[in-house]
GROMACS .gro file of C-alpha atoms in nm:
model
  405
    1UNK     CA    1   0.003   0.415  -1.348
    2UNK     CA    2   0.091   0.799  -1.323
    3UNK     CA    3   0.335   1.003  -1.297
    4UNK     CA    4   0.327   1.336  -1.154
    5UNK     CA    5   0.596   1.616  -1.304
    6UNK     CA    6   0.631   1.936  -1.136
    7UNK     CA    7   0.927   2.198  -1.148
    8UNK     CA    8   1.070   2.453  -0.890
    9UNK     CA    9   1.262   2.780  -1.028
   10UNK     CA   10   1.413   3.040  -0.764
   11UNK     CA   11   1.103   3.261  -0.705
   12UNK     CA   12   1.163   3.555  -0.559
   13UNK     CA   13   1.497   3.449  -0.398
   14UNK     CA   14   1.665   3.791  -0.473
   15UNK     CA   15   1.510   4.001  -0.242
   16UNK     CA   16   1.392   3.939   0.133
   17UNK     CA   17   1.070   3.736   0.073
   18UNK     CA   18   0.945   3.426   0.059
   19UNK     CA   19   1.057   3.198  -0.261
   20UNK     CA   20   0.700   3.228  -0.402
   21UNK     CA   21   0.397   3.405  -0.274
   22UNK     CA   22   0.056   3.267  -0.122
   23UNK     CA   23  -0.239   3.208  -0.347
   24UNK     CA   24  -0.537   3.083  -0.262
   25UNK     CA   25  -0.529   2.819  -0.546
   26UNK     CA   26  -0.927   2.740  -0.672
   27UNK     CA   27  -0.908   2.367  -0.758
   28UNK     CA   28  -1.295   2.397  -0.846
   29UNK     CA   29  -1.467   2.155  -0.521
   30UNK     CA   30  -1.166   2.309  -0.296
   31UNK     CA   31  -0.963   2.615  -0.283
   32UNK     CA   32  -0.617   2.526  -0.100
   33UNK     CA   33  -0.389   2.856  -0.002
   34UNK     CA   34  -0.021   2.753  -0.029
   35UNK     CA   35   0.263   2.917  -0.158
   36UNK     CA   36   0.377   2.614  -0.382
   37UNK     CA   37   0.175   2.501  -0.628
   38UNK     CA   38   0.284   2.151  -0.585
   39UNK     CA   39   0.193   2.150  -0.262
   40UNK     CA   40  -0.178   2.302  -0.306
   41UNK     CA   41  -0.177   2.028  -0.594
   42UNK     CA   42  -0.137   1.696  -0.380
   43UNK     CA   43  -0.380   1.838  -0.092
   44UNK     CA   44  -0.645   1.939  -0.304
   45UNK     CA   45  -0.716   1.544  -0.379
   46UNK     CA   46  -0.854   1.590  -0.706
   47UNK     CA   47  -0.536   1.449  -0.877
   48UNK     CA   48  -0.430   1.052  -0.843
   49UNK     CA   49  -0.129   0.980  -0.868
   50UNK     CA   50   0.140   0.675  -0.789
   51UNK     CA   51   0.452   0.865  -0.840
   52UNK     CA   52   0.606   1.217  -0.833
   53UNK     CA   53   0.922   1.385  -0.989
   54UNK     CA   54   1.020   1.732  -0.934
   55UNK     CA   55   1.283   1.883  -1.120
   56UNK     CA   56   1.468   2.205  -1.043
   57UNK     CA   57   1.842   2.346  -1.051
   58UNK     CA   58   2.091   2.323  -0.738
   59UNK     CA   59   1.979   2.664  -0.650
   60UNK     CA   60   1.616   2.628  -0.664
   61UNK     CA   61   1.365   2.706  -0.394
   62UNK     CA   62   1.375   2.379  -0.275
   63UNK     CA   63   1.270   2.412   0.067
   64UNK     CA   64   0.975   2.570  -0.051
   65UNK     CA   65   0.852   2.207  -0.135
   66UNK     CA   66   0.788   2.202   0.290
   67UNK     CA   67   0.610   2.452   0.452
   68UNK     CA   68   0.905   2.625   0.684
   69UNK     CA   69   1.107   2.604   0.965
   70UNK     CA   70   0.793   2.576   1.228
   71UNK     CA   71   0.759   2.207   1.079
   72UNK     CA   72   0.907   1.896   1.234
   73UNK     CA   73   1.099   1.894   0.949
   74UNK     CA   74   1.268   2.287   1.011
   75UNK     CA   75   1.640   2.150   1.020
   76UNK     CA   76   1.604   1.987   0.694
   77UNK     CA   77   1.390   2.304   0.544
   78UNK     CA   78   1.664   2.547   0.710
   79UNK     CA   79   1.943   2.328   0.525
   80UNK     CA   80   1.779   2.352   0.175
   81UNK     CA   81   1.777   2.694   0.222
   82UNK     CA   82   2.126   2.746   0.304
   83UNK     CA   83   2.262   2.528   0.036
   84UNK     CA   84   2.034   2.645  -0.225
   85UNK     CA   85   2.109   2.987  -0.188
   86UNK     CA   86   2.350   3.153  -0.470
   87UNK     CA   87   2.703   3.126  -0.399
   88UNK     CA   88   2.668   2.885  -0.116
   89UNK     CA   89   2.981   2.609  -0.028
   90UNK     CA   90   2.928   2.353  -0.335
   91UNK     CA   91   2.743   2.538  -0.547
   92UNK     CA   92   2.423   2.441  -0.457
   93UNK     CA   93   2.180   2.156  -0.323
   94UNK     CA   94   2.342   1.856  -0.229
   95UNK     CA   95   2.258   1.525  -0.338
   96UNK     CA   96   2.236   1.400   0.049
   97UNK     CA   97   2.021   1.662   0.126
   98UNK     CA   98   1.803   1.620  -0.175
   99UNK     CA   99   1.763   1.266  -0.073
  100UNK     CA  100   1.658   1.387   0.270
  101UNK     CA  101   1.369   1.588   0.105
  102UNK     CA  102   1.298   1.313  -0.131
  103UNK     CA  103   1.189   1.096   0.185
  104UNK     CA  104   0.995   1.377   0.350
  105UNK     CA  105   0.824   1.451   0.097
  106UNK     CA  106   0.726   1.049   0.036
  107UNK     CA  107   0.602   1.032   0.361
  108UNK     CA  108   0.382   1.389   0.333
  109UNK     CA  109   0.252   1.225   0.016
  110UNK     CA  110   0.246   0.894   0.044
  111UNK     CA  111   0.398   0.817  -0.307
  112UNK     CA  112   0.775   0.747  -0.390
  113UNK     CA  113   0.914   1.105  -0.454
  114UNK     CA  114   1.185   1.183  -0.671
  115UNK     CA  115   1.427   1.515  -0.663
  116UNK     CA  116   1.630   1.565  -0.993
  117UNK     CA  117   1.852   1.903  -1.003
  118UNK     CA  118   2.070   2.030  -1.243
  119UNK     CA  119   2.277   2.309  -1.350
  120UNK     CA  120   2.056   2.599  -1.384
  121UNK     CA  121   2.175   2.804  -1.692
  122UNK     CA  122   2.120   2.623  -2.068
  123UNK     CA  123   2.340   2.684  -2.282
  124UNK     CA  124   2.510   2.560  -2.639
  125UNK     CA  125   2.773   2.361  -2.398
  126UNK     CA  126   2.514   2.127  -2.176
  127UNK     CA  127   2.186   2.189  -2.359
  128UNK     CA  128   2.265   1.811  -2.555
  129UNK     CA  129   2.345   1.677  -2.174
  130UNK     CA  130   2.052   1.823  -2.017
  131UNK     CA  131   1.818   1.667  -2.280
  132UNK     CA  132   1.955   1.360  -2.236
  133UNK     CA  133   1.880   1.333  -1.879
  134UNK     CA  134   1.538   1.458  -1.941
  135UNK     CA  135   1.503   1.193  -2.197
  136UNK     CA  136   1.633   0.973  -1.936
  137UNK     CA  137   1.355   1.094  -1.636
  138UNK     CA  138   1.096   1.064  -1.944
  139UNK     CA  139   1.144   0.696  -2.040
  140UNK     CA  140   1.101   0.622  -1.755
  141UNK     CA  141   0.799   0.787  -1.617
  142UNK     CA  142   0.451   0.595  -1.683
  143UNK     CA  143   0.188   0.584  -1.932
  144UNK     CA  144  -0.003   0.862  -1.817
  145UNK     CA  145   0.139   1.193  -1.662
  146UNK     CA  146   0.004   1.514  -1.479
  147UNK     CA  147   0.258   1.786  -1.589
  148UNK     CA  148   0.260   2.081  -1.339
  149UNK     CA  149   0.466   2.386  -1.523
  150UNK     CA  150   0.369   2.671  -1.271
  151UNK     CA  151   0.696   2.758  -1.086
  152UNK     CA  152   0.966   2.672  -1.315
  153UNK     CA  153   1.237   2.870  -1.569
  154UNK     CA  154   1.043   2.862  -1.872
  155UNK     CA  155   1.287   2.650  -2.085
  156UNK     CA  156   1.244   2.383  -1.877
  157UNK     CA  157   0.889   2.228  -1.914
  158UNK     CA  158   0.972   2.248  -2.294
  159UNK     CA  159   1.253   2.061  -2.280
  160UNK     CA  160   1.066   1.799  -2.062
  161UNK     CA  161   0.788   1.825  -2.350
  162UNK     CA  162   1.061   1.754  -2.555
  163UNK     CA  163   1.174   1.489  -2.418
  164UNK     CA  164   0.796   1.361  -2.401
  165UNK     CA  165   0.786   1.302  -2.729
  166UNK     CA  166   1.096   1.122  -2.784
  167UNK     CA  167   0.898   0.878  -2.547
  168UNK     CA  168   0.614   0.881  -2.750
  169UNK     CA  169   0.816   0.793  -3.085
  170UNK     CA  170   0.860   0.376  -2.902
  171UNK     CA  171   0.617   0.182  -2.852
  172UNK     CA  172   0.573   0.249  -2.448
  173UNK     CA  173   0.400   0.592  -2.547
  174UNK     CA  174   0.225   0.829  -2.279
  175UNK     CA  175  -0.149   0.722  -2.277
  176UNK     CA  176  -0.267   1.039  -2.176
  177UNK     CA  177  -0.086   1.378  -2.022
  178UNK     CA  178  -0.240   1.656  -1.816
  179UNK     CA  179  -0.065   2.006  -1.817
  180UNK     CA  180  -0.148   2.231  -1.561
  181UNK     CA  181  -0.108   2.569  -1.451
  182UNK     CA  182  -0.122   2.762  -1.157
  183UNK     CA  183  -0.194   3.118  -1.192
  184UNK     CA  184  -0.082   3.408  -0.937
  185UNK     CA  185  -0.479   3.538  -0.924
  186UNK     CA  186  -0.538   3.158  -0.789
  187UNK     CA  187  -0.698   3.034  -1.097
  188UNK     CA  188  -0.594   2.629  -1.187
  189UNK     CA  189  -0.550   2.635  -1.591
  190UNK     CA  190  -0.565   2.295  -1.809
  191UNK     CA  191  -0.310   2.329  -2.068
  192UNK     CA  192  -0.397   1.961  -2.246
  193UNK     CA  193  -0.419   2.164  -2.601
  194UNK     CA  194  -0.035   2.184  -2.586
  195UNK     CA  195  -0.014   1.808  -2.591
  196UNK     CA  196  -0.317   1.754  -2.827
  197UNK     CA  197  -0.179   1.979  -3.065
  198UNK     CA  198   0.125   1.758  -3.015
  199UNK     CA  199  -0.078   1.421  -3.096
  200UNK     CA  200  -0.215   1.574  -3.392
  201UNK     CA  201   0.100   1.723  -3.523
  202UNK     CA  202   0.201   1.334  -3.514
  203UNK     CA  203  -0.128   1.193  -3.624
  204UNK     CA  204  -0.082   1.417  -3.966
  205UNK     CA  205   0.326   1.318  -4.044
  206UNK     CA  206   0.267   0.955  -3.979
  207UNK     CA  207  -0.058   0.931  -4.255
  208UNK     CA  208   0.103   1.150  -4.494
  209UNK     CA  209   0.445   1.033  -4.399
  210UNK     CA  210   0.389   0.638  -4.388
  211UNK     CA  211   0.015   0.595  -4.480
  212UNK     CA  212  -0.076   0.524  -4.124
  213UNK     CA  213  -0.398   0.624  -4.100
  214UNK     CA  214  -0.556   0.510  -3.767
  215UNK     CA  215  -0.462   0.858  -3.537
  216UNK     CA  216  -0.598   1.060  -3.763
  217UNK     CA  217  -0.929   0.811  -3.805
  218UNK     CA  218  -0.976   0.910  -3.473
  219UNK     CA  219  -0.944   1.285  -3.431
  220UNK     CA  220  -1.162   1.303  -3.811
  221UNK     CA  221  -1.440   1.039  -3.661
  222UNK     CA  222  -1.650   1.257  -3.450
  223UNK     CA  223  -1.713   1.514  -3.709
  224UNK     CA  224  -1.635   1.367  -4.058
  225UNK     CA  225  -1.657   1.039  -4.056
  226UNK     CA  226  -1.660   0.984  -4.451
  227UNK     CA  227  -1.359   1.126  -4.475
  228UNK     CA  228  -1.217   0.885  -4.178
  229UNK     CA  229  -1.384   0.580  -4.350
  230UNK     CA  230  -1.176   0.661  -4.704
  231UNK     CA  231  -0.843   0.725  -4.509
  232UNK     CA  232  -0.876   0.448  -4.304
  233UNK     CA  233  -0.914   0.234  -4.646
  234UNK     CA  234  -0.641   0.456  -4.785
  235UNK     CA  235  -0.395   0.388  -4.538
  236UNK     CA  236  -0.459   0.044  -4.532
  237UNK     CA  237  -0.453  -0.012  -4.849
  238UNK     CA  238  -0.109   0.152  -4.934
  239UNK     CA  239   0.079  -0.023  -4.671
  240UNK     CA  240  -0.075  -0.359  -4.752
  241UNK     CA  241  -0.012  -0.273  -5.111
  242UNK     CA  242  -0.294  -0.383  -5.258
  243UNK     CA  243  -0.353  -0.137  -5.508
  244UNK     CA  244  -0.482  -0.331  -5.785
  245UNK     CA  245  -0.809  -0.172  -5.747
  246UNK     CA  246  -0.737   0.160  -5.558
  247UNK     CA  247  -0.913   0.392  -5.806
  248UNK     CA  248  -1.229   0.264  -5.589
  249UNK     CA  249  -1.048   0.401  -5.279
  250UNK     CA  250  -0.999   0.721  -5.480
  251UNK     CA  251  -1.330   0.750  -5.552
  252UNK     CA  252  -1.419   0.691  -5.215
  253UNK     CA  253  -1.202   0.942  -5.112
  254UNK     CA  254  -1.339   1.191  -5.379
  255UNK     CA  255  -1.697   1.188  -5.223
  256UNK     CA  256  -1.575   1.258  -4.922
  257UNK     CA  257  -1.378   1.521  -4.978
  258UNK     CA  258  -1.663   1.657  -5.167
  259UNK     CA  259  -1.877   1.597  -4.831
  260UNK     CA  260  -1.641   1.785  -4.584
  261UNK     CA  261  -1.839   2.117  -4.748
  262UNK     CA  262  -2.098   2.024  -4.594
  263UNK     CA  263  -1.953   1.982  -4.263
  264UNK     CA  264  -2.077   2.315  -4.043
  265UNK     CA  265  -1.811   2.488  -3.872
  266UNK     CA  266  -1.519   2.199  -3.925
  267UNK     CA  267  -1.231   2.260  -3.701
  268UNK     CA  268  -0.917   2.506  -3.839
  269UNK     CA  269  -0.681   2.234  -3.812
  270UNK     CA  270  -0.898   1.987  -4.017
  271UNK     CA  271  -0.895   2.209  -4.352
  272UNK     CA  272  -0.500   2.189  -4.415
  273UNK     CA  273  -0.569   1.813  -4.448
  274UNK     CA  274  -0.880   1.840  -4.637
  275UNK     CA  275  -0.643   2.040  -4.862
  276UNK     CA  276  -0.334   1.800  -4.832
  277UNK     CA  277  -0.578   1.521  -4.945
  278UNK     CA  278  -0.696   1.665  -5.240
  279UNK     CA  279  -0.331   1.728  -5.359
  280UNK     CA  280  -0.291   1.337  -5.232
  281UNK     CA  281  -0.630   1.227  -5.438
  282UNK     CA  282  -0.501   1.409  -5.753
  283UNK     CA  283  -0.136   1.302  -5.747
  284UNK     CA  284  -0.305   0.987  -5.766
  285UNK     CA  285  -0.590   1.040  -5.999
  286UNK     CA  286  -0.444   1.302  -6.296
  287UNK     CA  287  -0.393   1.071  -6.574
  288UNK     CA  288  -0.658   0.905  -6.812
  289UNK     CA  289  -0.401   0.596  -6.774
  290UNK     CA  290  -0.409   0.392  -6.450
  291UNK     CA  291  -0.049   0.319  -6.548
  292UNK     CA  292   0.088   0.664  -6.501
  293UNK     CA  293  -0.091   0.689  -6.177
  294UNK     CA  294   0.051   0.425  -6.003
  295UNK     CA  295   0.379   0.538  -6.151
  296UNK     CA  296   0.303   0.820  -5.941
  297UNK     CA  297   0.235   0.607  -5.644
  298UNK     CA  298   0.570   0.437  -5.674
  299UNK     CA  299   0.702   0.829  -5.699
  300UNK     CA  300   0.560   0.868  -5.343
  301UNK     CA  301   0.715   0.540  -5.170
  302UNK     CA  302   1.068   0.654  -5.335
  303UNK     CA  303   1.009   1.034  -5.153
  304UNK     CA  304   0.986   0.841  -4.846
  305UNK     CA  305   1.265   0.624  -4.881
  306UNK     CA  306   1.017   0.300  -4.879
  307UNK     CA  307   1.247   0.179  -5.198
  308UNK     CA  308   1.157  -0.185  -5.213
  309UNK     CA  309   0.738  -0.117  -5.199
  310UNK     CA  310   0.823   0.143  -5.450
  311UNK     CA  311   1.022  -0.102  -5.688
  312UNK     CA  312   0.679  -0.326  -5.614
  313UNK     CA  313   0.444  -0.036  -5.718
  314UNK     CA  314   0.693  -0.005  -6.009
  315UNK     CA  315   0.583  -0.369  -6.101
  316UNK     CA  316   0.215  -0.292  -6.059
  317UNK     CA  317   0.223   0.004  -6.316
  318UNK     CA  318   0.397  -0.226  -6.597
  319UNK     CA  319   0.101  -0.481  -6.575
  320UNK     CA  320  -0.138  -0.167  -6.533
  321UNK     CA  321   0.062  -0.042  -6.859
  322UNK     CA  322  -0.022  -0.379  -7.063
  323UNK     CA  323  -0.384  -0.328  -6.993
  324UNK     CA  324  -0.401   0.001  -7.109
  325UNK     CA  325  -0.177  -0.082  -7.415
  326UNK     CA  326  -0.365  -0.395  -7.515
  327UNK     CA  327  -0.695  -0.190  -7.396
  328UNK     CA  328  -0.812  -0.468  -7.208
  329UNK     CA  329  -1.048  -0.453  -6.880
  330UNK     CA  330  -0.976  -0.704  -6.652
  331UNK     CA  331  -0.640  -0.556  -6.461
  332UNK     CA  332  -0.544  -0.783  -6.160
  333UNK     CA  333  -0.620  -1.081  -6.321
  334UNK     CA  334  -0.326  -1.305  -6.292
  335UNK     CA  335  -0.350  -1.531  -6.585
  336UNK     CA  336  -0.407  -1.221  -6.842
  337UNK     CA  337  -0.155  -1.030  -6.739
  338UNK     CA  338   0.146  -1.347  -6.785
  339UNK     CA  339   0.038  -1.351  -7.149
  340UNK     CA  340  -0.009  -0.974  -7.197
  341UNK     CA  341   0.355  -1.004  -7.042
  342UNK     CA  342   0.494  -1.210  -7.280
  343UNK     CA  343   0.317  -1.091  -7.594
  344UNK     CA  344   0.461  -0.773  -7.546
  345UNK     CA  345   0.813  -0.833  -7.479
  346UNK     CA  346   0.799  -1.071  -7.787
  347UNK     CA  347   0.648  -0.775  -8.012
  348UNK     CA  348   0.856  -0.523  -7.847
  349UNK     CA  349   1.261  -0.651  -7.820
  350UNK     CA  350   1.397  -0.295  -7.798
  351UNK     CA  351   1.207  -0.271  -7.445
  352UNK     CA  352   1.233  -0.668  -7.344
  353UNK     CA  353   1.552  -0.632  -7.145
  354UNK     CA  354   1.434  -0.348  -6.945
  355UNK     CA  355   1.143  -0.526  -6.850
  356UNK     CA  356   1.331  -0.844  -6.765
  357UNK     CA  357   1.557  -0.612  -6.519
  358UNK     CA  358   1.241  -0.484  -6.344
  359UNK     CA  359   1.072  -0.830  -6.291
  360UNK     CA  360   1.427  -0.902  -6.162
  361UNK     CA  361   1.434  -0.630  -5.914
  362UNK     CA  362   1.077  -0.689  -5.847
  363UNK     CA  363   1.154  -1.032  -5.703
  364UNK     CA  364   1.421  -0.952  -5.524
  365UNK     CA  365   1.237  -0.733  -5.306
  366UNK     CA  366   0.980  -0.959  -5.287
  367UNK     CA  367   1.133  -1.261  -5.215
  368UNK     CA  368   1.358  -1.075  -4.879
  369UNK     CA  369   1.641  -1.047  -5.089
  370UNK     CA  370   1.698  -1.376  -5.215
  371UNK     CA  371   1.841  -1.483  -5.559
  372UNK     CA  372   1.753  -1.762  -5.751
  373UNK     CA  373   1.962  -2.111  -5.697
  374UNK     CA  374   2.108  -2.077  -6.072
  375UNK     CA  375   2.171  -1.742  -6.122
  376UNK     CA  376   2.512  -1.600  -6.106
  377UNK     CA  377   2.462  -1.266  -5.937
  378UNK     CA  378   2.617  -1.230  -5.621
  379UNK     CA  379   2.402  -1.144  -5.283
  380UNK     CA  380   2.189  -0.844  -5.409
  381UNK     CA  381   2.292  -0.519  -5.188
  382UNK     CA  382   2.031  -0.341  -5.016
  383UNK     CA  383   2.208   0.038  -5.081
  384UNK     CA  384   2.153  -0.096  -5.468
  385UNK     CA  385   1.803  -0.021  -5.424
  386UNK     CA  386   1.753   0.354  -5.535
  387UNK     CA  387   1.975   0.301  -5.782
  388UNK     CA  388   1.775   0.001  -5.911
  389UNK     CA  389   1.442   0.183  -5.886
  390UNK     CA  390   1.523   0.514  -6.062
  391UNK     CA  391   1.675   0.295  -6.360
  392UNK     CA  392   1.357   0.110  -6.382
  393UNK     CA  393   1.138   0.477  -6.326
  394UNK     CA  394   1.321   0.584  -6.627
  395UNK     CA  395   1.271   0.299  -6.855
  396UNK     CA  396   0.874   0.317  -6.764
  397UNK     CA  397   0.841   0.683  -6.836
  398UNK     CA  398   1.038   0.594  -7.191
  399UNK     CA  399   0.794   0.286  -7.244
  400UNK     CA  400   0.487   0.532  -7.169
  401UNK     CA  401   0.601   0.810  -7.340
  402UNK     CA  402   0.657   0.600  -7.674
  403UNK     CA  403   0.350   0.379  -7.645
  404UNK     CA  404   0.057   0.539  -7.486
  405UNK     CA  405   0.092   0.889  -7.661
   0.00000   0.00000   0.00000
């Protein structure tokens, strides 16, 4: 299903003219003369559409949305002109006569029409209100939309783009937008970089926000697609937390990093992440011990807030700690790493409590919050978290600092 969005502004309603002059509009196949974009729009057939909102202030040129008074629908086009003019009884368009235009205009176009007007200056005092209803018309609209900015005040497709994204952030997103622009020398411009540049503005903060990778896998895919393979596996990885082995994923990473030199011509956008990831690979990578690099994994959960996989990660670099400590090979293996557990914490009393209060936290998280059946602590508090983790940060940085130096 789609939705068609177009605007109407005043034009030229100060002077004696018509609202908006006529251009011979080149659609490509067709040229269609009108003097509303809109209308050139829905006769030059190449759009399909199931829908259409138009959006516009009580004094916009409404009536421009019909030809003129010559039509069979002249009362109705002399009335939107009378109301809509400045300083008219009411202040503007009335919703009666707005509805009258919504149904002419459905039966023009064949498509449920919609007419939405509002007050026409934005300012500090409705600016929150006027959002809100766009947020309103934008939740509702369908997957896909055909934007149509050309005769508008210029604040008000970007509020509507806006309000386009606040759609976008559930999971009813737009599938796919079209914004278009009429120009006065009758040229039809595509404007779909405005909402691409959108998607990847989004496809970047999510991956290096909450590891998810897939968006950016597909704008990296077509021209680097070792470096979509290794995020993809990255992403994955991080919010499945299986990081036992992620040095191989860093590796991965690595040699595709190192491959994006070789990519000829690689778009501008794509070299601030190439750069982003390196600072992500080495974050990850800068210690000889794969204890203080997970440590520096669980650093990144806590900067996002993500407080119970970071007290997890926390976990992960203790029993990545008694492998480097007791210089033993086989991290991840289940068995080992109970009895590396417990030999140190007999060896090592000064640190055993510490590492008691981290398995403690540890479970917690893992087990949804739930205690044990014999233990005396009352129901664990989620706002405890941070607290919790930076505690148990401190006493690993202590335990490294002592033993691995």
């Amino acid at each position: 299903m789609t939705t068609l969005i177009s605007f109407i502004g005043r034009g030229r309603k100060d002077i004696e003219a018509d609202a908006y002059r006529k251009v011979d509009y080149d659609f490509g196949s067709i040229t269609v003369s009108s003097s509303c974009f809109l209308r050139a729009l829905c006769a030059s057939g190449k759009y399909q559409f199931d829908n259409v909102l138009v959006i516009g202030t009580y004094t916009s040129s409404w009536s421009t949305l019909i030809d003129d008074c010559s039509t069979n629908e002249g009362e109705l086009w002399l009335k939107l002109e009378e109301e809509s003019t400045s300083g008219s009884p009411g202040g503007g368009v009335s919703v009666q006569t707005l509805s009258e235009l919504e149904a002419a205009l459905s039966a023009r176009w064949k498509v449920p029409v919609k007419c939405l007007a509002h007050d026409q200056a934005l300012n500090e005092d409705n600016a929150t209100h006027l959002l809100e209803r766009y947020c309103t018309e934008a939740a509702s609209a369908d997957s896909n939309i055909i934007m149509d900015i050309t005769h508008s005040f210029r604040w008000m497709p970007m509020l509507l783009m806006a309000s386009m994204q606040f759609k976008n952030s559930f999971p009813s997103s737009l599938s796919h937008i079209d914004i278009i622009y009429g120009e006065e020398n009758g040229k039809v411009r595509c404007l779909d970089a405005v909402w691409k540049g959108f998607d990847l503005a989004n496809a970047c903060s999510i991956f290096f926000d909450k590891f998810e990778p897939e968006p950016l896998v597909a704008l990296l895919d077509g021209f680097w697609p070792s470096g979509a393979k290794a995020i993809s596996r990255l992403g994955r990885q991080l919010q499945g937390n299986f990081l036992v082995h992620i040095n191989e994923t860093l590796a991965q990473l690595k040699n595709a990093l190192i491959d994006f030199k070789n990519i000829s011509d690689p778009p501008l956008w794509s070299q601030k992440v190439y750069k982003e990831l390196w600072i992500f690979h080495d974050k990850l990578s800068s210690s000889p011990f794969h204890c203080r690099n997970i440590l520096a994994l669980a650093e990144m959960f806590a900067e996002r807030h993500l407080f119970g996989q970071a007290i997890i990660t926390l976990r992960l670099s203790y029993e990545a700690f008694l492998f480097d400590f007791f210089e033993e090979i086989d991290y991840g293996n289940y068995e080992l790493t109970e009895k590396l557990d417990d030999r140190f914490k007999k060896a090592n009393g000064n640190f055993r409590n510490k590492a008691k209060n981290l398995d403690y936290s540890r479970n917690m998280v893992a087990h949804g919050g739930a205690v044990s059946v014999d233990s005396s602590d009352s129901k664990p508090q989620i706002d405890n978290l941070p607290k919790a983790y930076k505690s148990s940060r401190d006493f690993l940085i202590k335990l490294y600092n002592e033993k691995l130096e």
